[in-house]
Short mmCIF file of C-alpha atoms (C1' of nucleotides) in Angstrom, two decimals:
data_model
loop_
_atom_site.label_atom_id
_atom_site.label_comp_id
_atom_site.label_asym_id
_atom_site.label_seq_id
_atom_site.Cartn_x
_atom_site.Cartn_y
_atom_site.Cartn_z
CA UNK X 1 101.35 168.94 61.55
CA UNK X 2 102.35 171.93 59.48
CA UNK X 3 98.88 173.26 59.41
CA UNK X 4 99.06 177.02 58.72
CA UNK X 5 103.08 176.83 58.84
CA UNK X 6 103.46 176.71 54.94
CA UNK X 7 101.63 180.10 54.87
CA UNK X 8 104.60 181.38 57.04
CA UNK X 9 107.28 179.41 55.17
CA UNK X 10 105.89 180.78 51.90
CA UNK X 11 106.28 184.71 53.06
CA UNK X 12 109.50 183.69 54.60
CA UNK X 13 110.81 182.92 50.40
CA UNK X 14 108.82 186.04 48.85
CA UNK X 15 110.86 187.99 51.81
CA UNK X 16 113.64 186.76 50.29
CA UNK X 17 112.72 187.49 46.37
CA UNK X 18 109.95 187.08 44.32
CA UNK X 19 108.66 183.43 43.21
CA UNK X 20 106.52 182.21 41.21
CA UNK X 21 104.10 179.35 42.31
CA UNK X 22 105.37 176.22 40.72
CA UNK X 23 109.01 177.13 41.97
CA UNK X 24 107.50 177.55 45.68
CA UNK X 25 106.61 173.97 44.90
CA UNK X 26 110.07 172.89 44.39
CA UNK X 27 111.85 174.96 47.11
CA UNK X 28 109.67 174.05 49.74
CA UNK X 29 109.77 170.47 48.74
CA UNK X 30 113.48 170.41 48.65
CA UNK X 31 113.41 170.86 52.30
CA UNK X 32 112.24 167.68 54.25
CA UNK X 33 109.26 167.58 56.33
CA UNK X 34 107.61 170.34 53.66
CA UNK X 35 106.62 168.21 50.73
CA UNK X 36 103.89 169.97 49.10
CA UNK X 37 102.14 169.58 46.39
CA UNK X 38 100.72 172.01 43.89
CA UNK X 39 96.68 171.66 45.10
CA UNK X 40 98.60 172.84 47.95
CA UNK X 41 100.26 175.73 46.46
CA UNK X 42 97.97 177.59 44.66
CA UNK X 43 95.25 177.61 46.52
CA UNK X 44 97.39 179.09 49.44
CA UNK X 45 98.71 181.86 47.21
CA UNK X 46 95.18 182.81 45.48
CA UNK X 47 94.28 183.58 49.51
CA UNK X 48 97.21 185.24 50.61
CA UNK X 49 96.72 187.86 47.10
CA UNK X 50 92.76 187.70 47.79
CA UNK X 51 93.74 188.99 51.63
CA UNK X 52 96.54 191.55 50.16
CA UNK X 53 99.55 189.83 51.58
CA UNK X 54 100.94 189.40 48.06
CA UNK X 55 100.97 191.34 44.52
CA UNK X 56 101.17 189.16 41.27
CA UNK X 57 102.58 189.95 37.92
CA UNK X 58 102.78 187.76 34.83
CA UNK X 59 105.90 187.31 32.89
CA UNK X 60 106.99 185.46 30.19
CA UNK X 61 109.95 182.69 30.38
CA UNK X 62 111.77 182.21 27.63
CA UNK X 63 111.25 178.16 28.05
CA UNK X 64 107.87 177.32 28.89
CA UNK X 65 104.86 178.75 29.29
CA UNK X 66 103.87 182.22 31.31
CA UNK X 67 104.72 182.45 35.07
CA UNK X 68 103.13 184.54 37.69
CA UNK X 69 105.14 185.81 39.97
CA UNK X 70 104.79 186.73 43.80
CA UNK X 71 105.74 189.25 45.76
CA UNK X 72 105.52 190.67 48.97
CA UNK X 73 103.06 193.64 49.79
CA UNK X 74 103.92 195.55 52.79
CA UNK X 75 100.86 194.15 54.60
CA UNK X 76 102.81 190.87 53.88
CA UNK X 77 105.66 191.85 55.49
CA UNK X 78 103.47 192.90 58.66
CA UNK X 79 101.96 189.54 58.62
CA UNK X 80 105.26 187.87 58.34
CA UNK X 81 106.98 189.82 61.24
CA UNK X 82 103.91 188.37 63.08
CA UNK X 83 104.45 185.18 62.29
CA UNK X 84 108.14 184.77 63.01
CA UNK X 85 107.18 185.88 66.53
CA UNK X 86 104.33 183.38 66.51
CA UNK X 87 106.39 180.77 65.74
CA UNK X 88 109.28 181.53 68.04
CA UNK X 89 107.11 181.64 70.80
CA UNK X 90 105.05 178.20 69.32
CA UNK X 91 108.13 176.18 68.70
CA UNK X 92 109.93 176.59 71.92
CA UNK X 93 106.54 175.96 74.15
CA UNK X 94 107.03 172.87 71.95
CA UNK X 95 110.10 171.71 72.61
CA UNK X 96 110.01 173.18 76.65
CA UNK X 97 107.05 170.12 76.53
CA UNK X 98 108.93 167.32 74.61
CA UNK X 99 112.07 168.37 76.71
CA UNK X 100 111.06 168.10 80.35
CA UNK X 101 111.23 164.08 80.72
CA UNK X 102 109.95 162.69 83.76
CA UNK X 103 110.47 166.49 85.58
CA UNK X 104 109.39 166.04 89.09
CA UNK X 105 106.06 168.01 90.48
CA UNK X 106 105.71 167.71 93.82
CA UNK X 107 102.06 169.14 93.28
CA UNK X 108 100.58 165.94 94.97
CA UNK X 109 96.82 167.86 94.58
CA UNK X 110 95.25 165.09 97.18
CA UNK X 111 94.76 167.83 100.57
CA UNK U 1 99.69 176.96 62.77
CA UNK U 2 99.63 174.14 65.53
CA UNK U 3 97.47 171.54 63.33
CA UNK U 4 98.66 167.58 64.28
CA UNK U 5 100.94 169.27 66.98
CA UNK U 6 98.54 169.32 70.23
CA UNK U 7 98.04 165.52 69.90
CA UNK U 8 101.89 165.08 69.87
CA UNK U 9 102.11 167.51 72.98
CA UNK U 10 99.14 165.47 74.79
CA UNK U 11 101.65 162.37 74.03
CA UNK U 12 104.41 164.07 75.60
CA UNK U 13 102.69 165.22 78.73
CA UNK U 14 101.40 161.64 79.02
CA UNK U 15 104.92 160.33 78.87
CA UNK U 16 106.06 161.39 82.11
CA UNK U 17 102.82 161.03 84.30
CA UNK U 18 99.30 160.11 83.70
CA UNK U 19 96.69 162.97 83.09
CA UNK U 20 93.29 163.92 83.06
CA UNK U 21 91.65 165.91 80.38
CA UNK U 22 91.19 169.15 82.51
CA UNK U 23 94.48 169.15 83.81
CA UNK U 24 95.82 168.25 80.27
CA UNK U 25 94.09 171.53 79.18
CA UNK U 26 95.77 173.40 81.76
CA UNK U 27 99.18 172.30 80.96
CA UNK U 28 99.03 173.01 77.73
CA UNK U 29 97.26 176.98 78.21
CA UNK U 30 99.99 177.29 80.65
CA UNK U 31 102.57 177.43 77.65
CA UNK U 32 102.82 180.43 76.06
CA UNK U 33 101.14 179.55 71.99
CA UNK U 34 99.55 176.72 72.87
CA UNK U 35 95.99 177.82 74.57
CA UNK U 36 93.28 175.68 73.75
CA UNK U 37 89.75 174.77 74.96
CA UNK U 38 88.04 172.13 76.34
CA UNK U 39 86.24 171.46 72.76
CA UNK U 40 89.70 170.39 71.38
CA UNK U 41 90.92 168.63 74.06
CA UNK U 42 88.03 165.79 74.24
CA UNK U 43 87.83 164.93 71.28
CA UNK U 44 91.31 164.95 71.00
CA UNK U 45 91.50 162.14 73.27
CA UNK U 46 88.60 160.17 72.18
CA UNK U 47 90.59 159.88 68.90
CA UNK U 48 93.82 158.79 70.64
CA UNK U 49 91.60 156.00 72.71
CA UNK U 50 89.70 155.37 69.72
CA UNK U 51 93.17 154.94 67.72
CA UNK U 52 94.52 152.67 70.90
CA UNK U 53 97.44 155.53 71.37
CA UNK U 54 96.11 155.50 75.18
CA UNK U 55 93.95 153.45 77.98
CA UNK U 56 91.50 155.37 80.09
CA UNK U 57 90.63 154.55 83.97
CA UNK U 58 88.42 156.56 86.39
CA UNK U 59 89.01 157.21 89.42
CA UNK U 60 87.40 159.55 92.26
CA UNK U 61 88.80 162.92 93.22
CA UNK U 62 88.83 163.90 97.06
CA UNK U 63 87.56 167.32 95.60
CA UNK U 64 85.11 167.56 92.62
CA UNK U 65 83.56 165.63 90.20
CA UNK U 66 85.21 161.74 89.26
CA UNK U 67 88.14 162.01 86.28
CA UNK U 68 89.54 160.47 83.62
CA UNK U 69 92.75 159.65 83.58
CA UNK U 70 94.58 158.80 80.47
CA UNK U 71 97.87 157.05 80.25
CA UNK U 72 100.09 155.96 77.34
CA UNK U 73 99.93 152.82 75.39
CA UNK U 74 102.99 150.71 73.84
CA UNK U 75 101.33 151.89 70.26
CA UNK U 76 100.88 155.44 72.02
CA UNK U 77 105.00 155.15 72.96
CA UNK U 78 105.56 154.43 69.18
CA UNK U 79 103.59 156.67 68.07
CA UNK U 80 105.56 159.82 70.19
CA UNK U 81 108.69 158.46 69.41
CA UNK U 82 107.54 158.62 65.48
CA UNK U 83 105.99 162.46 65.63
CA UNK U 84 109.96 163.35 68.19
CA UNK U 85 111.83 162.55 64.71
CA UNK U 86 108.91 164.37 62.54
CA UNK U 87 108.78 167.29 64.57
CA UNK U 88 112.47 167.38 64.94
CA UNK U 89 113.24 167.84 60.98
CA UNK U 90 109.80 169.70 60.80
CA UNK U 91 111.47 172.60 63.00
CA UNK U 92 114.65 172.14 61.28
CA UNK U 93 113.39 172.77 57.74
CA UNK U 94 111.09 176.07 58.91
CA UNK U 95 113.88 177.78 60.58
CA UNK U 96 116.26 177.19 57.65
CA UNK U 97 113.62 178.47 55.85
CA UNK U 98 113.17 181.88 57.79
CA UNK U 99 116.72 182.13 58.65
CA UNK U 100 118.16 182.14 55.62
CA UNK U 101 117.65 185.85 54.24
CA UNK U 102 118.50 187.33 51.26
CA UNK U 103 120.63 184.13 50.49
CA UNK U 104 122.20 184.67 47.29
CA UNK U 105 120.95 182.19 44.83
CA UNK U 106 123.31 181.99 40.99
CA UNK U 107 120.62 180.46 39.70
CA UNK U 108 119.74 183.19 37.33
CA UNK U 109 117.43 180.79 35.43
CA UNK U 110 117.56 182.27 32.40
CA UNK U 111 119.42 180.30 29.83
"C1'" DA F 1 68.60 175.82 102.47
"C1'" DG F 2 69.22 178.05 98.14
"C1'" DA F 3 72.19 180.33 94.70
"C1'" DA F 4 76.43 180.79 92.53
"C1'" DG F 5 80.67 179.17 90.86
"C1'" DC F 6 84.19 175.97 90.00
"C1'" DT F 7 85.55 171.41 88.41
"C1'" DA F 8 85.20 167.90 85.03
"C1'" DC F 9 83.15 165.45 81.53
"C1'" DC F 10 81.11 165.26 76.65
"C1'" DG F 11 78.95 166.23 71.88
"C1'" DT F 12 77.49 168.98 67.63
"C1'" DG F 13 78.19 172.06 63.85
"C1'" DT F 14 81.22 175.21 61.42
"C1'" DT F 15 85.35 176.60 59.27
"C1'" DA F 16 89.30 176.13 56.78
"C1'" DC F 17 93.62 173.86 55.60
"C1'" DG F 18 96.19 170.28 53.08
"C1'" DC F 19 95.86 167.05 49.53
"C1'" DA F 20 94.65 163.84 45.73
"C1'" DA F 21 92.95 163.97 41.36
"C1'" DG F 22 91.98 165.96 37.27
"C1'" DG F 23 92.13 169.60 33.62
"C1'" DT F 24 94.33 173.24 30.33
"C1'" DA F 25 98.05 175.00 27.57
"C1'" DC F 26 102.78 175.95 25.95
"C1'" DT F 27 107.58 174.22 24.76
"C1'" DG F 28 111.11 171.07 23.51
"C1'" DT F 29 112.65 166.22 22.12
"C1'" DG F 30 112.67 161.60 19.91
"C1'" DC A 1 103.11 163.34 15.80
"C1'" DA A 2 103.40 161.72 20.40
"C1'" DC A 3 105.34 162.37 24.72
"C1'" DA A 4 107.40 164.52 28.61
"C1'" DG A 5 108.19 168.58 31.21
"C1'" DT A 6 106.70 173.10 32.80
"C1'" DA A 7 103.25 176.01 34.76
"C1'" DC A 8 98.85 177.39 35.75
"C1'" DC A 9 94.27 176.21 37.99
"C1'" DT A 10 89.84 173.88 40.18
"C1'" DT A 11 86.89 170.51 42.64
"C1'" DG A 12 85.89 167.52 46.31
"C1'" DC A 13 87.29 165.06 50.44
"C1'" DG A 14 88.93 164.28 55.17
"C1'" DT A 15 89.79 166.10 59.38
"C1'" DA A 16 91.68 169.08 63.03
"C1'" DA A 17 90.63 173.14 65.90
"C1'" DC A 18 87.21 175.75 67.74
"C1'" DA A 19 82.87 178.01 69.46
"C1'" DC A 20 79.04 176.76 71.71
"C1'" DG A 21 76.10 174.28 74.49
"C1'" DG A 22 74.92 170.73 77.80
"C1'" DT A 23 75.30 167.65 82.22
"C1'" DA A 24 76.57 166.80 86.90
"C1'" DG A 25 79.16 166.92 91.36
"C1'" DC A 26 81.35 169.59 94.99
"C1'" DT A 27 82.31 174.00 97.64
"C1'" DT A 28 81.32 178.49 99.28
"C1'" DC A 29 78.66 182.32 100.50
"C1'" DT A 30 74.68 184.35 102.30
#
DNA sequence: AGAAGCTACCGTGTTACGCAAGGTACTGTG
DNA sequence: CACAGTACCTTGCGTAACACGGTAGCTTCT
């Protein structure tokens, strides 16, 4: 179901601020309907950095070990612009389906 | 970005009216974000038969080749009325995901 | 009558996404 | 020291969407 969505959802936090990957974990999991897992998560970012939609930079936390962080490239933010109109346009052809109960069509196609 | 969702629009459409493949392919290209081809759409529907989410009869058409017509199950009911709740809190959680900008998080997580 | 084009069905092979499972390494706690 | 938590990563699997190709009936045009 959310095939290709957690890309979007995932520019839509580094718009936000930077992240790093195991904390995209948490933040999309918090919301329901996004559990993800982290075989999920990393995979997705290594593409989005391999196709330039995000820049990394390691940093050191002061409890636990090293985290790379994500941000948003300015290609990224042209892909995510993209998206949010993709997804406007996907969500309410959606619901204009699951919406119209029973609507009448008097397109009887027997001539 | 529409993975899992065509099969729940196929169940929709089939809720108010029996379809036929072709036609079911129409419908759906007619909606802005939601084009797709004949090569999804059959095997699409072989799974949902397959699966027992629909029943299949043929009939003749006064113009053109015989079609298929596809109409829902009481498991293919269920099954709609399962993905209305998941797609409902699915939408939910990605707009409160892209709405929310620059929402100011105190969680300075540095201790 | 023959050719072209639309309708309507179907299958195969490829791609790529999401996930489960497993692995490494650092830090703090009992 | 062992264990749990954090944080990174990879491999392999299942499967959905798609491009592509194929079959056959009906209509239309010449």
């Amino acid at each position: 179901m959310r095939r290709g969505v957690i890309e979007f959802c995932v520019l839509a936090l580094l718009d936000r601020r930077e992240h790093y990957g195991f904390e995209l974990v948490q933040q999309l999991s918090r919301a329901d309907g996004l559990l993800i897992s982290e075989g999920t998560m990393y995979p997705l970012l290594s593409r989005l950095r391999r196709d330039g939609l995000v820049q990394t930079e390691w940093r050191e936390s002061s409890a636990g070990p090293p985290r790379k962080y994500y941000r948003l490239t300015p290609t990224g933010s042209d892909a995510l612009q993209r998206y949010r109109q993709q997804w406007e346009l996907f969500r309410d052809a959606v619901d204009a389906i699951i919406d119209e109960r029973q609507e009448r069509h008097n397109e009887s196609e027997q001539p």
